[in-house]
PDB file of C-alpha atoms in Angstrom:
ATOM      1  CA  MET A 385     -33.571 168.592  73.289  1.00  0.00           C
ATOM      2  CA  SER A 386     -32.819 165.729  75.733  1.00  0.00           C
ATOM      3  CA  VAL A 387     -30.692 162.700  74.866  1.00  0.00           C
ATOM      4  CA  ALA A 388     -33.729 160.419  75.232  1.00  0.00           C
ATOM      5  CA  ALA A 389     -35.778 162.575  72.852  1.00  0.00           C
ATOM      6  CA  ASP A 390     -32.964 162.492  70.292  1.00  0.00           C
ATOM      7  CA  ILE A 391     -32.808 158.687  70.555  1.00  0.00           C
ATOM      8  CA  GLU A 392     -36.579 158.295  70.145  1.00  0.00           C
ATOM      9  CA  ARG A 393     -36.558 160.591  67.115  1.00  0.00           C
ATOM     10  CA  GLU A 394     -33.750 158.611  65.467  1.00  0.00           C
ATOM     11  CA  LEU A 395     -35.501 155.295  66.146  1.00  0.00           C
ATOM     12  CA  ALA A 396     -38.661 156.632  64.526  1.00  0.00           C
ATOM     13  CA  ARG A 397     -36.665 157.825  61.520  1.00  0.00           C
ATOM     14  CA  LEU A 398     -35.041 154.410  61.081  1.00  0.00           C
ATOM     15  CA  ARG A 399     -38.367 152.587  61.301  1.00  0.00           C
ATOM     16  CA  CYS A 400     -39.845 154.867  58.626  1.00  0.00           C
ATOM     17  CA  ALA A 401     -36.772 154.514  56.408  1.00  0.00           C
ATOM     18  CA  ARG A 402     -36.972 150.728  56.534  1.00  0.00           C
ATOM     19  CA  ALA A 403     -40.648 150.820  55.564  1.00  0.00           C
ATOM     20  CA  ASP A 404     -39.684 152.645  52.312  1.00  0.00           C
ATOM     21  CA  GLY A 405     -43.240 153.059  51.076  1.00  0.00           C
ATOM     22  CA  HIS A 406     -44.433 149.666  52.283  1.00  0.00           C
ATOM     23  CA  PRO A 407     -46.761 149.058  55.240  1.00  0.00           C
ATOM     24  CA  PRO A 408     -44.681 149.404  58.411  1.00  0.00           C
ATOM     25  CA  GLU A 409     -43.427 146.259  60.094  1.00  0.00           C
ATOM     26  CA  LEU A 410     -45.024 145.136  63.314  1.00  0.00           C
ATOM     27  CA  ARG A 411     -43.225 146.831  66.162  1.00  0.00           C
ATOM     28  CA  THR A 412     -43.140 144.143  68.825  1.00  0.00           C
ATOM     29  CA  SER A 413     -41.408 144.462  72.184  1.00  0.00           C
ATOM     30  CA  THR A 414     -41.727 141.911  74.957  1.00  0.00           C
ATOM     31  CA  MET A 415     -39.548 143.868  77.382  1.00  0.00           C
ATOM     32  CA  THR A 416     -36.979 146.551  77.843  1.00  0.00           C
ATOM     33  CA  HIS A 417     -33.638 144.807  78.077  1.00  0.00           C
ATOM     34  CA  LEU A 418     -30.864 146.816  79.683  1.00  0.00           C
ATOM     35  CA  ALA A 419     -27.266 145.655  79.704  1.00  0.00           C
ATOM     36  CA  TRP A 420     -24.589 147.287  81.855  1.00  0.00           C
ATOM     37  CA  VAL A 421     -21.484 146.580  79.801  1.00  0.00           C
ATOM     38  CA  PRO A 422     -18.033 147.898  80.728  1.00  0.00           C
ATOM     39  CA  SER A 423     -15.860 148.174  77.613  1.00  0.00           C
ATOM     40  CA  ARG A 424     -13.976 144.924  78.235  1.00  0.00           C
ATOM     41  CA  TRP A 425     -17.261 142.993  77.981  1.00  0.00           C
ATOM     42  CA  LEU A 426     -18.702 144.829  74.976  1.00  0.00           C
ATOM     43  CA  ALA A 427     -17.750 142.414  72.171  1.00  0.00           C
ATOM     44  CA  GLU A 428     -19.000 139.418  74.153  1.00  0.00           C
ATOM     45  CA  ALA A 429     -22.237 141.188  75.078  1.00  0.00           C
ATOM     46  CA  ARG A 430     -22.951 142.097  71.453  1.00  0.00           C
ATOM     47  CA  ALA A 431     -22.383 138.495  70.349  1.00  0.00           C
ATOM     48  CA  THR A 432     -24.708 137.154  73.050  1.00  0.00           C
ATOM     49  CA  LEU A 433     -27.456 139.615  72.123  1.00  0.00           C
ATOM     50  CA  ALA A 434     -27.110 138.825  68.419  1.00  0.00           C
ATOM     51  CA  GLY A 435     -27.835 135.179  69.176  1.00  0.00           C
ATOM     52  CA  MET A 436     -31.142 135.823  70.918  1.00  0.00           C
ATOM     53  CA  GLU A 437     -32.793 138.865  69.297  1.00  0.00           C
ATOM     54  CA  GLU A 438     -35.302 136.794  67.292  1.00  0.00           C
ATOM     55  CA  ARG A 439     -36.470 135.021  70.456  1.00  0.00           C
ATOM     56  CA  HIS A 440     -36.913 138.217  72.457  1.00  0.00           C
ATOM     57  CA  PRO A 441     -38.004 141.201  70.353  1.00  0.00           C
ATOM     58  CA  ALA A 442     -37.208 144.071  72.656  1.00  0.00           C
ATOM     59  CA  ARG A 443     -35.868 147.523  73.085  1.00  0.00           C
ATOM     60  CA  THR A 444     -32.302 146.717  74.088  1.00  0.00           C
ATOM     61  CA  ILE A 445     -30.267 149.458  75.743  1.00  0.00           C
ATOM     62  CA  LEU A 446     -26.561 148.802  76.193  1.00  0.00           C
ATOM     63  CA  LEU A 447     -25.114 151.091  78.834  1.00  0.00           C
ATOM     64  CA  VAL A 448     -21.351 151.432  78.420  1.00  0.00           C
ATOM     65  CA  PRO A 449     -19.764 153.257  81.398  1.00  0.00           C
ATOM     66  CA  GLU A 450     -16.660 155.301  80.585  1.00  0.00           C
ATOM     67  CA  ALA A 451     -15.929 156.913  83.928  1.00  0.00           C
ATOM     68  CA  ARG A 452     -12.503 158.212  82.880  1.00  0.00           C
ATOM     69  CA  ARG A 453     -13.838 160.261  79.975  1.00  0.00           C
ATOM     70  CA  ARG A 454     -15.031 163.841  80.118  1.00  0.00           C
ATOM     71  CA  ASP A 455     -18.659 164.144  81.297  1.00  0.00           C
ATOM     72  CA  GLY A 456     -21.148 163.497  78.514  1.00  0.00           C
ATOM     73  CA  VAL A 457     -23.355 161.029  76.671  1.00  0.00           C
ATOM     74  CA  ALA A 458     -22.939 159.517  73.198  1.00  0.00           C
ATOM     75  CA  ALA A 459     -25.528 157.216  71.651  1.00  0.00           C
ATOM     76  CA  THR A 460     -25.963 155.087  68.537  1.00  0.00           C
ATOM     77  CA  VAL A 461     -29.218 153.395  67.519  1.00  0.00           C
ATOM     78  CA  ASP A 462     -30.269 150.640  65.147  1.00  0.00           C
ATOM     79  CA  VAL A 463     -33.488 148.909  64.129  1.00  0.00           C
ATOM     80  CA  ARG A 464     -33.329 145.239  63.101  1.00  0.00           C
ATOM     81  CA  GLU A 465     -35.965 143.173  61.326  1.00  0.00           C
ATOM     82  CA  PHE A 466     -36.873 139.513  61.785  1.00  0.00           C
ATOM     83  CA  GLU A 467     -39.376 137.401  59.879  1.00  0.00           C
ATOM     84  CA  LEU A 468     -42.161 135.735  61.809  1.00  0.00           C
ATOM     85  CA  PRO A 469     -42.344 132.015  60.992  1.00  0.00           C
ATOM     86  CA  GLY A 470     -45.353 131.265  58.812  1.00  0.00           C
ATOM     87  CA  MET A 471     -46.324 134.925  58.462  1.00  0.00           C
ATOM     88  CA  ALA A 472     -45.750 137.406  55.656  1.00  0.00           C
ATOM     89  CA  THR A 473     -44.597 140.109  58.030  1.00  0.00           C
ATOM     90  CA  GLU A 474     -41.654 141.061  60.169  1.00  0.00           C
ATOM     91  CA  VAL A 475     -41.057 142.291  63.679  1.00  0.00           C
ATOM     92  CA  THR A 476     -38.498 144.900  64.614  1.00  0.00           C
ATOM     93  CA  SER A 477     -36.120 145.131  67.520  1.00  0.00           C
ATOM     94  CA  GLU A 478     -34.498 148.355  68.639  1.00  0.00           C
ATOM     95  CA  ILE A 479     -30.865 148.495  69.725  1.00  0.00           C
ATOM     96  CA  VAL A 480     -29.602 151.551  71.588  1.00  0.00           C
ATOM     97  CA  GLU A 481     -25.969 151.795  72.690  1.00  0.00           C
ATOM     98  CA  VAL A 482     -25.317 154.597  75.151  1.00  0.00           C
ATOM     99  CA  ARG A 483     -21.870 155.589  76.374  1.00  0.00           C
ATOM    100  CA  LEU A 484     -22.055 157.169  79.818  1.00  0.00           C
ATOM    101  CA  ARG A 485     -18.974 159.309  80.271  1.00  0.00           C
ATOM    102  CA  GLY A 486     -17.446 160.783  83.379  1.00  0.00           C
ATOM    103  CA  ARG A 487     -19.830 161.425  86.255  1.00  0.00           C
ATOM    104  CA  VAL A 488     -22.812 160.500  84.066  1.00  0.00           C
ATOM    105  CA  ALA A 489     -21.817 156.848  84.536  1.00  0.00           C
ATOM    106  CA  GLN A 490     -22.905 157.072  88.176  1.00  0.00           C
ATOM    107  CA  HIS A 491     -26.406 158.277  87.282  1.00  0.00           C
ATOM    108  CA  PRO A 492     -27.802 156.046  84.519  1.00  0.00           C
ATOM    109  CA  ALA A 493     -31.439 156.358  85.613  1.00  0.00           C
ATOM    110  CA  SER A 494     -31.785 159.817  84.078  1.00  0.00           C
ATOM    111  CA  ILE A 495     -30.968 158.296  80.687  1.00  0.00           C
ATOM    112  CA  VAL A 496     -32.791 154.994  81.117  1.00  0.00           C
ATOM    113  CA  LEU A 497     -36.147 156.043  82.549  1.00  0.00           C
ATOM    114  CA  PRO A 498     -37.397 158.029  79.516  1.00  0.00           C
ATOM    115  CA  LEU A 499     -36.440 155.136  77.207  1.00  0.00           C
ATOM    116  CA  LEU A 500     -38.323 152.346  78.992  1.00  0.00           C
ATOM    117  CA  VAL A 501     -41.204 150.780  77.070  1.00  0.00           C
ATOM    118  CA  SER A 502     -44.222 151.394  79.277  1.00  0.00           C
ATOM    119  CA  ASP A 503     -46.155 148.496  80.830  1.00  0.00           C
ATOM    120  CA  LEU A 504     -43.493 145.923  79.935  1.00  0.00           C
ATOM    121  CA  PRO A 505     -41.009 144.196  82.259  1.00  0.00           C
ATOM    122  CA  VAL A 506     -37.493 145.606  82.523  1.00  0.00           C
ATOM    123  CA  PHE A 507     -34.480 143.291  82.733  1.00  0.00           C
ATOM    124  CA  CYS A 508     -30.856 144.204  83.271  1.00  0.00           C
ATOM    125  CA  ARG A 509     -27.901 141.967  82.453  1.00  0.00           C
ATOM    126  CA  TRP A 510     -24.997 143.300  84.512  1.00  0.00           C
ATOM    127  CA  ARG A 511     -21.641 142.319  83.049  1.00  0.00           C
ATOM    128  CA  GLY A 512     -18.749 141.819  85.449  1.00  0.00           C
ATOM    129  CA  ARG A 513     -18.809 142.182  89.205  1.00  0.00           C
ATOM    130  CA  PRO A 514     -21.064 145.031  90.349  1.00  0.00           C
ATOM    131  CA  ASP A 515     -19.826 147.664  92.745  1.00  0.00           C
ATOM    132  CA  PHE A 516     -22.491 146.928  95.340  1.00  0.00           C
ATOM    133  CA  ASP A 517     -22.037 150.322  96.994  1.00  0.00           C
ATOM    134  CA  SER A 518     -22.269 152.333  93.770  1.00  0.00           C
ATOM    135  CA  THR A 519     -24.950 154.843  92.888  1.00  0.00           C
ATOM    136  CA  ALA A 520     -25.132 153.306  89.407  1.00  0.00           C
ATOM    137  CA  LEU A 521     -26.179 149.881  90.699  1.00  0.00           C
ATOM    138  CA  ASP A 522     -28.604 151.435  93.187  1.00  0.00           C
ATOM    139  CA  GLU A 523     -30.326 153.407  90.420  1.00  0.00           C
ATOM    140  CA  ILE A 524     -30.523 150.444  88.046  1.00  0.00           C
ATOM    141  CA  VAL A 525     -31.978 148.183  90.748  1.00  0.00           C
ATOM    142  CA  GLY A 526     -34.562 150.877  91.379  1.00  0.00           C
ATOM    143  CA  VAL A 527     -35.934 150.759  87.825  1.00  0.00           C
ATOM    144  CA  VAL A 528     -35.683 147.087  86.789  1.00  0.00           C
ATOM    145  CA  ASP A 529     -37.817 144.060  87.569  1.00  0.00           C
ATOM    146  CA  ARG A 530     -34.986 141.560  87.261  1.00  0.00           C
ATOM    147  CA  LEU A 531     -31.209 141.747  87.606  1.00  0.00           C
ATOM    148  CA  VAL A 532     -29.212 139.042  85.791  1.00  0.00           C
ATOM    149  CA  VAL A 533     -25.547 138.454  86.665  1.00  0.00           C
ATOM    150  CA  ASP A 534     -22.956 135.782  85.958  1.00  0.00           C
ATOM    151  CA  SER A 535     -20.839 135.367  89.063  1.00  0.00           C
ATOM    152  CA  ALA A 536     -18.285 133.386  87.041  1.00  0.00           C
ATOM    153  CA  GLU A 537     -17.198 136.856  85.861  1.00  0.00           C
ATOM    154  CA  TRP A 538     -16.301 137.848  89.434  1.00  0.00           C
ATOM    155  CA  ARG A 539     -13.031 137.535  91.301  1.00  0.00           C
ATOM    156  CA  GLY A 540     -12.635 136.728  94.978  1.00  0.00           C
ATOM    157  CA  LEU A 541     -15.555 134.315  95.326  1.00  0.00           C
ATOM    158  CA  PRO A 542     -17.380 133.524  97.505  1.00  0.00           C
ATOM    159  CA  ARG A 543     -17.042 136.878  99.323  1.00  0.00           C
ATOM    160  CA  PRO A 544     -18.866 138.931  96.628  1.00  0.00           C
ATOM    161  CA  TYR A 545     -21.998 136.866  97.211  1.00  0.00           C
ATOM    162  CA  ARG A 546     -22.449 138.860 100.416  1.00  0.00           C
ATOM    163  CA  GLY A 547     -23.170 141.885  98.228  1.00  0.00           C
ATOM    164  CA  LEU A 548     -26.043 140.059  96.536  1.00  0.00           C
ATOM    165  CA  LEU A 549     -27.899 139.145  99.705  1.00  0.00           C
ATOM    166  CA  PRO A 550     -29.300 142.656 100.466  1.00  0.00           C
ATOM    167  CA  LEU A 551     -30.564 142.940  96.874  1.00  0.00           C
ATOM    168  CA  PHE A 552     -32.916 139.981  97.101  1.00  0.00           C
ATOM    169  CA  ASP A 553     -35.610 142.003  98.867  1.00  0.00           C
ATOM    170  CA  ARG A 554     -35.327 144.829  96.312  1.00  0.00           C
ATOM    171  CA  VAL A 555     -35.286 143.048  92.957  1.00  0.00           C
ATOM    172  CA  ALA A 556     -35.520 139.539  91.508  1.00  0.00           C
ATOM    173  CA  VAL A 557     -31.934 138.367  90.963  1.00  0.00           C
ATOM    174  CA  SER A 558     -30.701 135.461  88.904  1.00  0.00           C
ATOM    175  CA  ASP A 559     -27.254 134.122  88.056  1.00  0.00           C
ATOM    176  CA  VAL A 560     -26.239 132.544  84.763  1.00  0.00           C
ATOM    177  CA  ALA A 561     -23.739 130.421  86.718  1.00  0.00           C
ATOM    178  CA  TYR A 562     -26.644 128.882  88.644  1.00  0.00           C
ATOM    179  CA  ARG A 563     -28.534 128.279  85.395  1.00  0.00           C
ATOM    180  CA  ARG A 564     -25.529 126.408  83.954  1.00  0.00           C
ATOM    181  CA  GLY A 565     -25.635 124.025  86.908  1.00  0.00           C
ATOM    182  CA  LEU A 566     -29.276 122.995  86.346  1.00  0.00           C
ATOM    183  CA  PRO A 567     -28.527 119.690  84.533  1.00  0.00           C
ATOM    184  CA  TRP A 568     -26.084 118.698  87.284  1.00  0.00           C
ATOM    185  CA  ARG A 569     -28.592 119.579  90.024  1.00  0.00           C
ATOM    186  CA  ALA A 570     -31.035 117.248  88.302  1.00  0.00           C
ATOM    187  CA  ARG A 571     -28.432 114.461  88.337  1.00  0.00           C
ATOM    188  CA  LEU A 572     -27.753 115.010  92.037  1.00  0.00           C
ATOM    189  CA  ALA A 573     -31.473 115.028  92.816  1.00  0.00           C
ATOM    190  CA  GLU A 574     -31.748 111.601  91.178  1.00  0.00           C
ATOM    191  CA  ARG A 575     -29.544 110.271  93.994  1.00  0.00           C
ATOM    192  CA  TRP A 576     -32.166 110.967  96.638  1.00  0.00           C
ATOM    193  CA  PRO A 577     -32.425 109.673  99.344  1.00  0.00           C
ATOM    194  CA  GLU A 578     -28.852 108.283  99.421  1.00  0.00           C
ATOM    195  CA  ILE A 579     -27.378 111.746  98.876  1.00  0.00           C
ATOM    196  CA  ARG A 580     -28.639 112.795 102.315  1.00  0.00           C
ATOM    197  CA  SER A 581     -25.440 111.355 103.797  1.00  0.00           C
ATOM    198  CA  ILE A 582     -23.012 113.152 101.469  1.00  0.00           C
ATOM    199  CA  SER A 583     -19.868 114.550 103.078  1.00  0.00           C
ATOM    200  CA  THR A 584     -18.003 116.101 100.149  1.00  0.00           C
ATOM    201  CA  LEU A 585     -18.900 117.311  96.678  1.00  0.00           C
ATOM    202  CA  ARG A 586     -16.075 117.444  94.132  1.00  0.00           C
ATOM    203  CA  VAL A 587     -16.535 119.706  91.108  1.00  0.00           C
ATOM    204  CA  VAL A 588     -14.268 120.288  88.140  1.00  0.00           C
ATOM    205  CA  GLY A 589     -15.531 123.522  86.596  1.00  0.00           C
ATOM    206  CA  PRO A 590     -15.823 127.296  87.140  1.00  0.00           C
ATOM    207  CA  ARG A 591     -15.578 128.300  90.797  1.00  0.00           C
ATOM    208  CA  ALA A 592     -18.926 130.120  90.733  1.00  0.00           C
ATOM    209  CA  ASP A 593     -20.715 127.085  89.287  1.00  0.00           C
ATOM    210  CA  ALA A 594     -19.140 124.833  91.913  1.00  0.00           C
ATOM    211  CA  LEU A 595     -19.992 127.154  94.814  1.00  0.00           C
ATOM    212  CA  LEU A 596     -23.621 127.506  93.777  1.00  0.00           C
ATOM    213  CA  LEU A 597     -23.926 123.765  93.251  1.00  0.00           C
ATOM    214  CA  VAL A 598     -22.662 122.968  96.741  1.00  0.00           C
ATOM    215  CA  GLY A 599     -24.639 125.917  98.146  1.00  0.00           C
ATOM    216  CA  TRP A 600     -27.788 124.400  96.672  1.00  0.00           C
ATOM    217  CA  LEU A 601     -26.999 121.028  98.269  1.00  0.00           C
ATOM    218  CA  ARG A 602     -26.293 122.601 101.653  1.00  0.00           C
ATOM    219  CA  SER A 603     -29.538 124.573 101.563  1.00  0.00           C
ATOM    220  CA  ARG A 604     -31.619 121.544 100.583  1.00  0.00           C
ATOM    221  CA  LEU A 605     -29.977 119.203 103.123  1.00  0.00           C
ATOM    222  CA  ARG A 606     -29.790 121.954 105.771  1.00  0.00           C
ATOM    223  CA  ARG A 607     -26.283 121.056 106.813  1.00  0.00           C
ATOM    224  CA  ARG A 608     -22.654 121.544 105.880  1.00  0.00           C
ATOM    225  CA  VAL A 609     -21.281 119.767 102.802  1.00  0.00           C
ATOM    226  CA  GLY A 610     -17.593 120.094 101.953  1.00  0.00           C
ATOM    227  CA  LEU A 611     -16.423 121.250  98.534  1.00  0.00           C
ATOM    228  CA  VAL A 612     -13.349 120.124  96.620  1.00  0.00           C
ATOM    229  CA  HIS A 613     -12.921 122.290  93.544  1.00  0.00           C
ATOM    230  CA  ARG A 614     -10.650 122.163  90.535  1.00  0.00           C
ATOM    231  CA  PRO A 615     -10.973 124.979  87.979  1.00  0.00           C
ATOM    232  CA  ALA A 616     -12.078 124.375  84.383  1.00  0.00           C
ATOM    233  CA  PRO A 617     -13.863 126.532  81.749  1.00  0.00           C
ATOM    234  CA  SER A 618     -17.120 124.581  82.191  1.00  0.00           C
ATOM    235  CA  ILE A 619     -18.388 121.870  84.518  1.00  0.00           C
ATOM    236  CA  GLU A 620     -16.530 118.768  83.383  1.00  0.00           C
ATOM    237  CA  SER A 621     -17.289 116.389  86.231  1.00  0.00           C
ATOM    238  CA  VAL A 622     -19.028 116.103  89.602  1.00  0.00           C
ATOM    239  CA  ALA A 623     -18.423 113.458  92.250  1.00  0.00           C
ATOM    240  CA  VAL A 624     -20.220 112.620  95.486  1.00  0.00           C
ATOM    241  CA  ASP A 625     -17.847 111.323  98.175  1.00  0.00           C
ATOM    242  CA  GLY A 626     -15.492 110.180  95.421  1.00  0.00           C
ATOM    243  CA  GLU A 627     -18.167 108.513  93.280  1.00  0.00           C
ATOM    244  CA  ALA A 628     -18.603 110.091  89.852  1.00  0.00           C
ATOM    245  CA  VAL A 629     -22.022 111.504  88.971  1.00  0.00           C
ATOM    246  CA  GLU A 630     -23.289 110.520  85.536  1.00  0.00           C
ATOM    247  CA  ARG A 631     -22.838 113.359  83.079  1.00  0.00           C
ATOM    248  CA  PRO A 632     -26.101 115.017  81.929  1.00  0.00           C
ATOM    249  CA  LEU A 633     -27.212 114.113  78.405  1.00  0.00           C
ATOM    250  CA  VAL A 634     -28.147 117.679  77.438  1.00  0.00           C
ATOM    251  CA  ALA A 635     -25.661 119.671  75.387  1.00  0.00           C
ATOM    252  CA  GLN A 636     -23.935 122.633  76.987  1.00  0.00           C
ATOM    253  CA  ALA A 637     -26.066 125.739  76.429  1.00  0.00           C
ATOM    254  CA  SER A 638     -24.662 128.759  74.606  1.00  0.00           C
ATOM    255  CA  PRO A 639     -24.408 132.175  76.312  1.00  0.00           C
ATOM    256  CA  SER A 640     -27.389 133.319  74.208  1.00  0.00           C
ATOM    257  CA  ASP A 641     -29.460 130.295  75.282  1.00  0.00           C
ATOM    258  CA  LEU A 642     -28.608 130.838  78.949  1.00  0.00           C
ATOM    259  CA  LEU A 643     -29.511 134.520  78.916  1.00  0.00           C
ATOM    260  CA  SER A 644     -32.659 133.815  76.917  1.00  0.00           C
ATOM    261  CA  ALA A 645     -33.800 131.405  79.626  1.00  0.00           C
ATOM    262  CA  GLU A 646     -33.247 134.036  82.309  1.00  0.00           C
ATOM    263  CA  LEU A 647     -35.296 136.566  80.346  1.00  0.00           C
ATOM    264  CA  GLU A 648     -38.287 134.225  80.471  1.00  0.00           C
ATOM    265  CA  ALA A 649     -38.384 134.236  84.297  1.00  0.00           C
ATOM    266  CA  LEU A 650     -40.021 137.071  86.194  1.00  0.00           C
ATOM    267  CA  GLY A 651     -40.330 136.307  89.896  1.00  0.00           C
ATOM    268  CA  ARG A 652     -37.883 135.638  92.711  1.00  0.00           C
ATOM    269  CA  ASP A 653     -36.292 132.211  93.074  1.00  0.00           C
ATOM    270  CA  PRO A 654     -36.027 131.408  96.807  1.00  0.00           C
ATOM    271  CA  VAL A 655     -34.084 128.202  96.113  1.00  0.00           C
ATOM    272  CA  TYR A 656     -31.400 130.156  94.250  1.00  0.00           C
ATOM    273  CA  GLU A 657     -31.320 132.794  96.986  1.00  0.00           C
ATOM    274  CA  ALA A 658     -30.792 130.078  99.597  1.00  0.00           C
ATOM    275  CA  ALA A 659     -27.993 128.572  97.487  1.00  0.00           C
ATOM    276  CA  VAL A 660     -26.190 131.933  97.408  1.00  0.00           C
ATOM    277  CA  ALA A 661     -26.478 132.301 101.171  1.00  0.00           C
ATOM    278  CA  ARG A 662     -25.088 128.800 101.777  1.00  0.00           C
ATOM    279  CA  ALA A 663     -22.276 129.199  99.225  1.00  0.00           C
ATOM    280  CA  LEU A 664     -20.516 131.552 101.647  1.00  0.00           C
TER     281      LEU A 664
END
């Protein structure tokens, strides 16, 4: 029996056990949500997923690579129930956590493909900096519709952005760091047309957020804009040629809110892609 068949059988058993003689809950999936989660990111990934499951009923497959272990696969499954507002029924979400050990970690497609929910979009949230030359990334890109990263998790920026550029023609890519900068991009856009003459953007915040913000400006203005950056856990301030930009009124979004927003987008974003190219 294959690993995928064992997982499907256990999911079916859990759904039946939860019914316990009552009519089965509505099994609703809006997507297959993959997450590539090295062990160091696992606790954070679980917390983020827990905060968004009700908004995105899905089959969620956490892929945990353990390249230093002996070759093999270990899986755990769970079925979770959520009430539908105003309805006397529940929907279920399926959570599958798969540990890919040894050489199996380089070939996730053989595990993932049989578990995809047919005719629904497939998203992958890739935790940490991808190895852009790896077989694992190549296989995942080959089966998903959208790849979601957070370049604030990467070291050595902006150089790793070069690895993203070849992926744009293969899969729709989005970056949580770019999403976090949306309220500040709106503030900068309010300064049109005066902002056309900007020389330097100063950002106090994560390096990735700052690079994508100035990359966006450069791509829109089609010229070089200097960046002065000071690190901080989140974007605390932005200034244009020394003049402070008014802080956005919206509250800072949670990791669950940010990922949820990315899971509602399907197509390519050429403005984001241009921002990545000009962040280099």
